[in-house]
Coordinates of C-alpha atoms in Angstrom, one line a residue:
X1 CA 0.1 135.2 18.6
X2 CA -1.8 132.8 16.1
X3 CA 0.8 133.9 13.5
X4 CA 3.6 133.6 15.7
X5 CA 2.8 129.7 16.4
X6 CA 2.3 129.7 13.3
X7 CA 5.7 130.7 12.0
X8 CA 7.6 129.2 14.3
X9 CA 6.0 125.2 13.6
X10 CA 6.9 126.7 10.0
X11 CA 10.5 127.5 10.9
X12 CA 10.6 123.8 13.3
X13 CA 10.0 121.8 10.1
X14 CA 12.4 123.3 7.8
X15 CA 15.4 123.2 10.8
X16 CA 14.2 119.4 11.5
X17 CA 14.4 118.9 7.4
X18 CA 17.6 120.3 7.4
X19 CA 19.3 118.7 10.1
X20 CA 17.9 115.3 8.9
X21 CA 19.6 115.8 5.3
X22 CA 23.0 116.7 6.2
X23 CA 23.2 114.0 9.2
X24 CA 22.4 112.2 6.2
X25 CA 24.8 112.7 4.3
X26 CA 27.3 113.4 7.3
X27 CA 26.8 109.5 7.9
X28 CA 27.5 108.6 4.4
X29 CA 23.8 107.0 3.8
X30 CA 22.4 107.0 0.0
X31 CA 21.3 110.3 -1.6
X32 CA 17.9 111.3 -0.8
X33 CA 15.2 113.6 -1.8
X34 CA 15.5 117.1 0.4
X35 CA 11.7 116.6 1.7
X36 CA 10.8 114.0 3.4
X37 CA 7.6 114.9 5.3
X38 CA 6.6 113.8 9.1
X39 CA 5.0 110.4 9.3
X40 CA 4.9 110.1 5.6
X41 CA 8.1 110.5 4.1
X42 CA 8.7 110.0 0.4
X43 CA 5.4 108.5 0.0
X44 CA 4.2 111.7 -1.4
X45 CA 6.4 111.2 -4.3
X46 CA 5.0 108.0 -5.6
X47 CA 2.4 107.8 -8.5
X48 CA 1.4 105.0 -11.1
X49 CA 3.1 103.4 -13.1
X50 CA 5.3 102.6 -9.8
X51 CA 8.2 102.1 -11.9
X52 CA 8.3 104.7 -14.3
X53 CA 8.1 107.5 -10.8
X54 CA 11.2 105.7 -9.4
X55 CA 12.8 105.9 -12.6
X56 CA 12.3 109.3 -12.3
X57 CA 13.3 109.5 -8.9
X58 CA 17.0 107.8 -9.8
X59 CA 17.4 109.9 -12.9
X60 CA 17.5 112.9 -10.2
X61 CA 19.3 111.6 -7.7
X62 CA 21.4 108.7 -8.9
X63 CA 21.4 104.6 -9.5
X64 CA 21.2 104.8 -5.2
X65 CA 18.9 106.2 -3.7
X66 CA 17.5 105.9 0.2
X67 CA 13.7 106.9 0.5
X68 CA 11.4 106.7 3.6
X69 CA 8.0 105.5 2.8
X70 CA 6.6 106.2 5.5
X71 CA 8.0 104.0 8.6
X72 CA 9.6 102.2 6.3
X73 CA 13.6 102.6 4.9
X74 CA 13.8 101.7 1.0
X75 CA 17.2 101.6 -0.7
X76 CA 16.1 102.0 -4.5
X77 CA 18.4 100.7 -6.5
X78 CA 18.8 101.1 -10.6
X79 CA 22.1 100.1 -12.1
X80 CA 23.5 96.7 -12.9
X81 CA 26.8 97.7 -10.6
X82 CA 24.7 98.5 -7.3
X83 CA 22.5 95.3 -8.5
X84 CA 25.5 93.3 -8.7
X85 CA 26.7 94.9 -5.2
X86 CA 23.1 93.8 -4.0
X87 CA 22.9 89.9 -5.7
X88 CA 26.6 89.1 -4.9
X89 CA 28.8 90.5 -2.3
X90 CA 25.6 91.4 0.1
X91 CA 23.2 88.5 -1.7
X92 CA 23.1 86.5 2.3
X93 CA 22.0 90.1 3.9
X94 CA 19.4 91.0 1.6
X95 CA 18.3 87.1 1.0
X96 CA 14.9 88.0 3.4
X97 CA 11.9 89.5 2.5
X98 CA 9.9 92.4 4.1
X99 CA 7.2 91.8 7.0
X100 CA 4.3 93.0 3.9
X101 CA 0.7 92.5 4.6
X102 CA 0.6 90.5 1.2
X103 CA 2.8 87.7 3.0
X104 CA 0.6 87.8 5.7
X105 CA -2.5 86.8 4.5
X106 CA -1.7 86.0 1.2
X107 CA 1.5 84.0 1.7
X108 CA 0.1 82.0 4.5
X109 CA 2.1 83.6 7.2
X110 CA 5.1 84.4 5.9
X111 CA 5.9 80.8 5.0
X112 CA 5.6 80.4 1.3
X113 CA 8.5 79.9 -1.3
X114 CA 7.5 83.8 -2.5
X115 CA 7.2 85.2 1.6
X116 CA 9.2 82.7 3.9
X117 CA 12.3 84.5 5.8
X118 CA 15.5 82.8 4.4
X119 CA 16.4 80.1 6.9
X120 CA 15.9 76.4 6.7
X121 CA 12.3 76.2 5.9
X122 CA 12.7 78.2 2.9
X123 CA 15.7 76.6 1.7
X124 CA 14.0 72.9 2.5
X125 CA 11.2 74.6 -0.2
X126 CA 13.6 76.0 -2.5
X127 CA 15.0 72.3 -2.9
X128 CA 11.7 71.0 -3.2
X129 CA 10.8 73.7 -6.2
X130 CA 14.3 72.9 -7.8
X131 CA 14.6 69.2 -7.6
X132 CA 11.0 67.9 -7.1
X133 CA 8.9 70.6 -8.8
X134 CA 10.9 72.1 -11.5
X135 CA 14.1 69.8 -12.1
X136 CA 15.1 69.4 -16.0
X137 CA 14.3 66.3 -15.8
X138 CA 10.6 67.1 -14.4
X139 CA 10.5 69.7 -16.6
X140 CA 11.1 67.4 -19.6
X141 CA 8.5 64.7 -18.5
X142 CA 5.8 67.9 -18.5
X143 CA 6.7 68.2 -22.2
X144 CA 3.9 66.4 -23.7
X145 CA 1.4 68.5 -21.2
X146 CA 2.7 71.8 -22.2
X147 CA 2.7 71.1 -26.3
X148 CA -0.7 69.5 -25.9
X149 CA -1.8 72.2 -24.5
X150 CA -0.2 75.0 -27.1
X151 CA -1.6 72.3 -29.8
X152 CA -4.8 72.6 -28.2
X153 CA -5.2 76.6 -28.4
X154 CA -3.5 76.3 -32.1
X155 CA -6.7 73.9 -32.8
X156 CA -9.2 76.5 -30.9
X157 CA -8.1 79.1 -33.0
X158 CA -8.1 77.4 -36.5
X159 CA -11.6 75.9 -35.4
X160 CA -13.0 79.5 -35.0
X161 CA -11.2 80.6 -38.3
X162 CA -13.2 81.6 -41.5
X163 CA -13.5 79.0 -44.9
X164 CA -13.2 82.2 -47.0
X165 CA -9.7 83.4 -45.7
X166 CA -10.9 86.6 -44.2
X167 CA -9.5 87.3 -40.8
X168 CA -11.2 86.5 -37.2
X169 CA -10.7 89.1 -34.2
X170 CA -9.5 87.3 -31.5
X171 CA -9.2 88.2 -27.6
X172 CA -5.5 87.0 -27.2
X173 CA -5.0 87.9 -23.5
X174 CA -8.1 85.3 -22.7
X175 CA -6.3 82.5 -25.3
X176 CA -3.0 83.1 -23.4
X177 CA -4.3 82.8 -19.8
X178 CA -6.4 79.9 -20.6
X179 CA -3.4 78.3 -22.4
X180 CA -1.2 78.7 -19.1
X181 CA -3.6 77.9 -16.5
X182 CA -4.5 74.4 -18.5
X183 CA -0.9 73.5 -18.8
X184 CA -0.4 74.5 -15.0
X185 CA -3.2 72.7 -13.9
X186 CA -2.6 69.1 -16.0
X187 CA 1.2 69.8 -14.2
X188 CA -0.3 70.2 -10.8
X189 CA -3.3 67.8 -10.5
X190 CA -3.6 66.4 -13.7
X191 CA -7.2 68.2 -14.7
X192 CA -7.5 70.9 -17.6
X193 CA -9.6 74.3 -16.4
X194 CA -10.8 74.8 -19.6
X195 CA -12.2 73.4 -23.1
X196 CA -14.2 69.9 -23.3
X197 CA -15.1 67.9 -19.8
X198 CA -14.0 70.8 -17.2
X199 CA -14.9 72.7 -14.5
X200 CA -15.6 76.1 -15.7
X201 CA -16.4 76.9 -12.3
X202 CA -13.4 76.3 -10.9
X203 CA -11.6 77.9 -13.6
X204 CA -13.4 81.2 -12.6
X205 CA -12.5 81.2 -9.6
X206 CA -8.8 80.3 -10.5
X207 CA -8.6 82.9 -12.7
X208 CA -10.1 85.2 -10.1
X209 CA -8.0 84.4 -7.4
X210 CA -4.7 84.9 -9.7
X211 CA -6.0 88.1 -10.9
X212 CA -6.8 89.6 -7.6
X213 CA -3.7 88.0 -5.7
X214 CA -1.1 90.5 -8.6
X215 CA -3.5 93.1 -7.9
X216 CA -3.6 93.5 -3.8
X217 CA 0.4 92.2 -3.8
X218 CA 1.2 95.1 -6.5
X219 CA 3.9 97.1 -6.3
X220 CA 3.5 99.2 -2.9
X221 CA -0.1 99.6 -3.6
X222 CA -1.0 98.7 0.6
X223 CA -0.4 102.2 2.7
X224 CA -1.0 99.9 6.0
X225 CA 3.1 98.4 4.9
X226 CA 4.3 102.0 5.2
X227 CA 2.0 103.6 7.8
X228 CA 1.0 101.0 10.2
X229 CA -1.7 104.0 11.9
X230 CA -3.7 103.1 9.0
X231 CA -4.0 99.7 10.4
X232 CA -5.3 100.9 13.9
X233 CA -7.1 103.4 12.8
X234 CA -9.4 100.9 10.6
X235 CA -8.7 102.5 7.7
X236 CA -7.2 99.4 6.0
X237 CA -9.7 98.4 3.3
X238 CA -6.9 96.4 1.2
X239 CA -6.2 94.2 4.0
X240 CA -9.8 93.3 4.7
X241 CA -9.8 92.5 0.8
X242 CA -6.6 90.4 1.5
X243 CA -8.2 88.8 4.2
X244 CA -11.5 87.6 2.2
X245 CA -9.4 86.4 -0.6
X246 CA -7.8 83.8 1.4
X247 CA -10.5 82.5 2.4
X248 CA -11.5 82.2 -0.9
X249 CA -8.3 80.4 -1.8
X250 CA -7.7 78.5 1.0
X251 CA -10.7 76.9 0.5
X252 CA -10.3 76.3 -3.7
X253 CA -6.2 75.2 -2.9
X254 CA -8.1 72.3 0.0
X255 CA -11.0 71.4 -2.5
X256 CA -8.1 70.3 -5.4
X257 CA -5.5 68.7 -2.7
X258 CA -8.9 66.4 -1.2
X259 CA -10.1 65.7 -4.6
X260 CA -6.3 64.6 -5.2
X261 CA -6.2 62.3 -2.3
X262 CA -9.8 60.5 -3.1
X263 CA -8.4 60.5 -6.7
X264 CA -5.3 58.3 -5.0
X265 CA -7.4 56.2 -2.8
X266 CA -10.2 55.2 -5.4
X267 CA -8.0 54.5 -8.4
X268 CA -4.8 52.9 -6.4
X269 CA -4.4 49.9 -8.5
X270 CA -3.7 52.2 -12.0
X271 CA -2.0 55.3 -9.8
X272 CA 1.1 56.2 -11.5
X273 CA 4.0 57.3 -9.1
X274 CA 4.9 61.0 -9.2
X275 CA 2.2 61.6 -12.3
X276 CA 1.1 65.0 -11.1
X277 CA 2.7 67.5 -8.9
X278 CA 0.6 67.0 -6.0
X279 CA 1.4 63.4 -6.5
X280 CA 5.0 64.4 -5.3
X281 CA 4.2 66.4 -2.8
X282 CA 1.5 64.0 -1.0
X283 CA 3.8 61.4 -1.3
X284 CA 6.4 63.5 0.6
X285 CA 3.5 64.2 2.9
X286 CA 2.9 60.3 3.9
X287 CA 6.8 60.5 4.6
X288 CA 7.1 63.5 6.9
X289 CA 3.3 64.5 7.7
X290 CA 4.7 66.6 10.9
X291 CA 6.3 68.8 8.2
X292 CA 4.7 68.8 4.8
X293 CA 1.1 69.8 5.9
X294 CA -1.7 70.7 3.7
X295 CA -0.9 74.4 4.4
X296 CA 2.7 73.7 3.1
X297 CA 1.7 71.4 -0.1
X298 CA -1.4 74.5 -0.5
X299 CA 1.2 77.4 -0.5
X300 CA 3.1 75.2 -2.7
X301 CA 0.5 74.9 -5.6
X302 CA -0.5 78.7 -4.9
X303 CA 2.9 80.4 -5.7
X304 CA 2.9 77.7 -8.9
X305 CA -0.4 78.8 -10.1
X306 CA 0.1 82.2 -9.5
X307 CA 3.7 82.6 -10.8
X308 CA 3.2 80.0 -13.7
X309 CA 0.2 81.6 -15.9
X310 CA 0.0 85.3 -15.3
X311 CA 3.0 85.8 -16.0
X312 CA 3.5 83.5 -19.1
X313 CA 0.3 84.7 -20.5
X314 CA 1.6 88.3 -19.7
X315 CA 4.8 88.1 -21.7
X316 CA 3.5 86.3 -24.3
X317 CA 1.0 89.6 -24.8
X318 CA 3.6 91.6 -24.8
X319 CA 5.4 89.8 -27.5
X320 CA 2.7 89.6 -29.8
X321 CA 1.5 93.2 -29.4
X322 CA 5.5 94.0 -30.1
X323 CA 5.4 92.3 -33.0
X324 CA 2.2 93.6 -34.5
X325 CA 3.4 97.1 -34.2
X326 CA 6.2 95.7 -35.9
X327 CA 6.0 94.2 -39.0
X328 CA 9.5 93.7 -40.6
X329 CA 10.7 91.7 -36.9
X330 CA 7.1 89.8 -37.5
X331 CA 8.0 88.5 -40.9
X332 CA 11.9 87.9 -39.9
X333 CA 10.6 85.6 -36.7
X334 CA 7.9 84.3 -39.8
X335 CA 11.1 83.2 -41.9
X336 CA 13.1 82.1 -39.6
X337 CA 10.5 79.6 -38.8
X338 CA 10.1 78.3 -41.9
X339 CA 13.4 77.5 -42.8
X340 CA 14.3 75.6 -39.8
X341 CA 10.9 74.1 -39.0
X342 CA 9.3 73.8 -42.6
X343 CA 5.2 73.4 -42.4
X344 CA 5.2 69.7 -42.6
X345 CA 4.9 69.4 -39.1
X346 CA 4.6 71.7 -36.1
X347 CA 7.4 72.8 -34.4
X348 CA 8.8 71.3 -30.5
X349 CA 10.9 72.4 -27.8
X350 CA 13.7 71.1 -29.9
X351 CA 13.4 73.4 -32.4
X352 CA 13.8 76.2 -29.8
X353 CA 18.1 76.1 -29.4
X354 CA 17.5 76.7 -33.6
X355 CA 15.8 79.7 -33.5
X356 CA 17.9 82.3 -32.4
X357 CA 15.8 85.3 -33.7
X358 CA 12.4 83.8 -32.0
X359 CA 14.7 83.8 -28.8
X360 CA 16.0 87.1 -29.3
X361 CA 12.2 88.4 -29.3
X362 CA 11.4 86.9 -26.3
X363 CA 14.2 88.3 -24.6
X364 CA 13.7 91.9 -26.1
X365 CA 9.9 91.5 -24.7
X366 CA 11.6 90.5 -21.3
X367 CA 13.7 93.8 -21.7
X368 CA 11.3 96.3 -22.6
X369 CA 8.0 94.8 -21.1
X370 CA 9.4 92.5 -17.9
X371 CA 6.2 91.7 -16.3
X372 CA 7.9 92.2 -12.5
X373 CA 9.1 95.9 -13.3
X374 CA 10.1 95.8 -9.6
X375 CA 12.2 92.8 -8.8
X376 CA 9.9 91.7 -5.4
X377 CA 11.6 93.4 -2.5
X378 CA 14.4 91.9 -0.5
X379 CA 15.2 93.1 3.4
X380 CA 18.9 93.6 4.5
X381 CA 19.3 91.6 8.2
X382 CA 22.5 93.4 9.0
X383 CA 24.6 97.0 7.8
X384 CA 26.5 96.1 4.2
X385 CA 27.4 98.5 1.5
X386 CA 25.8 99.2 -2.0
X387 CA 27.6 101.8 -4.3
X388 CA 29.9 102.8 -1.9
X389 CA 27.2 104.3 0.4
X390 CA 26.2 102.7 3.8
X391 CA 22.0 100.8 4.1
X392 CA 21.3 100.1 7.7
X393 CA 19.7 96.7 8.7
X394 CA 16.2 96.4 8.5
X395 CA 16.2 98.4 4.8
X396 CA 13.5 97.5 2.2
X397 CA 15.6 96.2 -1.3
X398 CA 13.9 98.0 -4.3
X399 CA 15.8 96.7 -7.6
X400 CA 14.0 98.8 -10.6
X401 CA 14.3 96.2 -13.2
X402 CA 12.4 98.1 -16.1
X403 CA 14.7 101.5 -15.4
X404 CA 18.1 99.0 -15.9
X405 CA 16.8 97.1 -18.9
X406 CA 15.5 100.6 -20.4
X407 CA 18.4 102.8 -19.5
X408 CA 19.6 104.6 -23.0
X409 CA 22.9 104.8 -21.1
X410 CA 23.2 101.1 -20.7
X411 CA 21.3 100.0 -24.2
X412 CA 21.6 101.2 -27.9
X413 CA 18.4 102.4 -29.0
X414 CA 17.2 101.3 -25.9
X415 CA 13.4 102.6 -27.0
X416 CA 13.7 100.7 -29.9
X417 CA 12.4 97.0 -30.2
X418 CA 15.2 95.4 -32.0
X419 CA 15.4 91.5 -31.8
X420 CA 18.3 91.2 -33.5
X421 CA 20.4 93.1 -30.6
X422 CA 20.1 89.2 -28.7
X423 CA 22.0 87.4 -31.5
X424 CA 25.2 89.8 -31.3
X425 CA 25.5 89.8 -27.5
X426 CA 27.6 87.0 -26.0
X427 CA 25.4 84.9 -23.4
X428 CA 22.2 85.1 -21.7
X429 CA 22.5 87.8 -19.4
X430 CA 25.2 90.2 -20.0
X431 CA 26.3 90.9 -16.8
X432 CA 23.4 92.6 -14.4
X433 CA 21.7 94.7 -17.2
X434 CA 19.2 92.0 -17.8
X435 CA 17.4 90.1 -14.9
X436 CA 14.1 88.8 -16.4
X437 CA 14.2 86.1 -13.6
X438 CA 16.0 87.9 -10.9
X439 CA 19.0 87.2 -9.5
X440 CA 21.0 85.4 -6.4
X441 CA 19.5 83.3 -4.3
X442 CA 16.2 84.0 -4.3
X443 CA 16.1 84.1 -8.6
X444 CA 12.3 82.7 -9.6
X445 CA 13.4 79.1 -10.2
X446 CA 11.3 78.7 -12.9
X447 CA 13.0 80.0 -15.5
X448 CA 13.4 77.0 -17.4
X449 CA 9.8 76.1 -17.3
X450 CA 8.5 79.1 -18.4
X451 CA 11.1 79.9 -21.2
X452 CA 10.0 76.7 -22.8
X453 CA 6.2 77.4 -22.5
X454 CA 6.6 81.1 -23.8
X455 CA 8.7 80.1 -26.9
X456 CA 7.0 77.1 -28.0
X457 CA 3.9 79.2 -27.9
X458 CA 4.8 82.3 -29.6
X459 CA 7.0 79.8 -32.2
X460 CA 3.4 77.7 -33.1
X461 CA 1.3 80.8 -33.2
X462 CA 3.7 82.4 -35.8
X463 CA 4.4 79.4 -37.7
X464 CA 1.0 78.5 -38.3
X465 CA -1.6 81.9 -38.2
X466 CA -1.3 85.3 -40.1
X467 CA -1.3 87.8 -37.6
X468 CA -2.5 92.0 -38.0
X469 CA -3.7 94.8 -35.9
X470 CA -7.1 95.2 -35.7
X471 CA -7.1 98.9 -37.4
X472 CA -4.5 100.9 -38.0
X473 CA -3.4 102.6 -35.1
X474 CA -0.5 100.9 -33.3
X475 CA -1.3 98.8 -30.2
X476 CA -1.6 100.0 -26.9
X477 CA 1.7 99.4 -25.3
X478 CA 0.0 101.3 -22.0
X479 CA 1.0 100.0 -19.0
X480 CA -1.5 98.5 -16.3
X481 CA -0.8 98.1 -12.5
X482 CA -0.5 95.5 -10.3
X483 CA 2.7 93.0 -9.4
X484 CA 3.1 92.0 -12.7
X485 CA 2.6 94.5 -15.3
X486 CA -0.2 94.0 -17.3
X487 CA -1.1 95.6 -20.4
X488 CA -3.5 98.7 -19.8
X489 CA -6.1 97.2 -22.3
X490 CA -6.1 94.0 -23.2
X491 CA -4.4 92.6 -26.7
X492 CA -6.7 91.8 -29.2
X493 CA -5.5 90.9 -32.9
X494 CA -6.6 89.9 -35.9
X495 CA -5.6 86.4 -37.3
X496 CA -6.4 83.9 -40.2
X497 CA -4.6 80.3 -40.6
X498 CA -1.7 80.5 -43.5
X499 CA -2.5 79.0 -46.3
X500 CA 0.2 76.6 -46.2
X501 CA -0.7 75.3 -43.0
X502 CA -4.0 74.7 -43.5
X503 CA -4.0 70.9 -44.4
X504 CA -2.1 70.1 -41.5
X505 CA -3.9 72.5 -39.0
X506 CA -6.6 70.2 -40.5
X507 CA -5.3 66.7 -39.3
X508 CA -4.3 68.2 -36.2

């Protein structure tokens, strides 16, 4: 009797498997793996790194594919056609993001920039982030912040530096992140995190906060988004962690915006109109206080914070640990530095449009290391088409950014690092094989911000240091996890100032 049951739950699951695929492809819905388990799904399927298993899954199964994690419909998507379908003719139906617990308590409800639904409160902070936040022309006024700053880890670094021209080991992820977060900072509220005269303590937690906010929003690290029983069951130990970390932030974000304010109040006679980013946005405040509340102008800073330094710092670790493993695109970025800038002076965001090869690293680091392998997933609000194949409403947008960037078909030599690929290809993007920044309406708007920060700062560092591996193994180009993508272990380098440069590192 036992083995009876037994068989026949057995023989229920493969006729319920069965019938599920071909009404599947009967109703002309994306390919799909044949198993998809009750309750679960394709979950099963899914290891670390997240991107390099869906790779894997669309290398079987095409550049569409439907999965169900868990409750949850996901159209994963890896070609720049089904992209394009995805950013252009269905770019309104998939301009929403998914209900994720990350927005939740992390995104202050849903109603960041990062986590709002599209509608008009996220378009009315769109326009703020493009015209009040990160405008050119607020971009160029932050230009003096942002070289100080990179002048200010060159000096840290020559300061540390041995008199006898040996080399000094240096922990470059630490330099980097520092680097961002003061230049973030002096954009935000006018006050460095680290160095001479700061609050170390506050950088911590900073630092803390932006760390731990990639690594509970990472990827589709939360079961509870794909099987809400974990919720009920009180199973749910991410979202508890969610939960304490805004605390935690809420509470930093307040401290800054009230220091802010006194700031205003005490010094009113010297305050300077629109100095600082919270300037802007507490002036808008005294304008409209029903709508720009202190939980708006905190989300506001957050997703600036968090968007603006990890991921900076990230690619600019990426681009230096390239470039250590290769030597000959080292010393051609080395040159090319040195006969358009010279060493008589450092170099400045002018010298940038110059410097093709420099740009062509960058972008080659954005290719092979983009530090969102996963462009952050969209929601469709209605039925459209992607490749031909139906997605019903309600479907979870998974764009597999790494897989198109790294795609042999798509990419000569595309496991190669090769700078010089940028200079013979014709524009910026070449068509939807290369989305660093996203694409259609919600695109990260910062692009401009963070292109200037990442190449002045690589440009300085190669102009005016020596740079080696520490032995003579290769770095570890090992992949971390989290939202960004993080190096497995951290880049640390070897350095020493060129001769050369050494009088005017000096003055400096």
């Amino acid at each position: 009797m036992e083995k009876n049951l037994y068989y026949i739950l057995i023989s229920s699951l493969f006729l319920y498997m069965i019938t599920k695929h071909f009404l599947h492809k009967f109703r002309k819905f994306p390919p799909r793996p044949f198993f998809s388990l009750p309750i679960i799904g394709h979950l099963y399927l899914l290891n670390k790194p997240l991107h390099r298993t869906l790779a894997k899954i669309s290398n079987r199964y095409g550049p569409v594919v439907f999965l169900e994690l868990g409750s949850r419909p996901v159209l994963l998507v890896s070609s720049p056609a089904a992209a394009e379908d995805c950013f252009t003719t269905n770019d309104l139906t998939f301009a929403n993001r998914p209900k994720l617990l990350a927005g939740k308590h992390l995104g202050y409800n849903y109603t960041t920039l990062a986590w709002a639904p599209y509608g008009p409160h996220w378009r009315n902070l769109r326009r703020i982030a493009s015209l009040e936040i990160l405008s050119a022309n607020r971009i160029q006024k932050f230009t003096g912040i942002r070289r100080d700053e990179i002048i200010s880890l060159v000096s840290n670094l020559f300061a540390g530096s041995q008199k006898d021209d040996r080399f000094v080991v240096a922990d470059m992820k630490s330099c980097f992140f520092k680097m961002t977060l003061n230049t973030i900072m002096m954009m935000i509220i006018g006050r460095r995190c680290y160095g001479e005269d700061t609050e170390e303590p506050v950088a911590g937690k900073l630092r803390e906060m932006v760390e731990e906010t990639f690594r509970l929003s990472g990827g589709m690290s939360n079961i509870g988004d794909f099987l809400p029983m974990v919720k009920w069951v009180g199973l749910n130990s991410m979202e508890k962690k969610m939960e304490e970390l805004n605390l935690k932030k809420d509470s930093t974000m307040q401290e800054m915006i009230e220091g802010h304010r006194r700031m205003r109040k005490s010094d009113s006679a010297c305050y300077e109109e629109g100095k600082t980013i919270v300037d802007v946005l507490l002036s808008l405040q005294q304008m409209e206080p029903e709508y720009y509340t202190d939980e708006i102008i905190r989300g506001l800073i957050l997703v600036m914070i968090s968007t603006g330094t990890d991921t900076s710092a990230g690619t600019l670790e990426w681009a230096l640990s390239l470039l250590l493993n290769h030597p000959d695109s080292l010393k051609t970025a080395i040159n090319e530095i040195d006969n358009k800038v010279g060493s008589s002076r450092l170099m400045n965001d002018s010298d940038l449009s110059n410097l093709p090869y420099l740009h062509g690293v960058i972008n080659e680091t954005f290719r092979m290391c983009p530090v969102a392998p996963l462009i952050p997933p969209h929601e469709s609000t209605k039925e459209c088409i992607v490749g031909g194949f139906r997605v019903p409403a309600g479907t979870m947008l998974l764009v597999n950014l790494w897989a198109i960037q790294n795609d042999p078909k798509l990419w000569k030599e595309a496991e190669r690092f090769k700078p010089e690929r940028w200079i013979e290809i014709e524009g910026q993007r070449d068509g939807f094989k290369f989305m660093p920044f996203g694409s259609g309406r919600r695109a990260c708007p910062g692009e401009g911000l963070a292109m200037r920060m990442i190449g002045l700062s690589l440009g300085m560092l190669l102009q005016c240091f020596e740079w080696e591996r520490i032995g003579v193994e290769k770095v570890d180009m090992n992949e971390g996890f989290g939202l960004t993508m993080p190096k497995a272990r951290p880049l640390v380098a070897k350095y020493r100032p060129r001769p050369h440069m050494v009088d005017l590192l000096s003055r400096t």
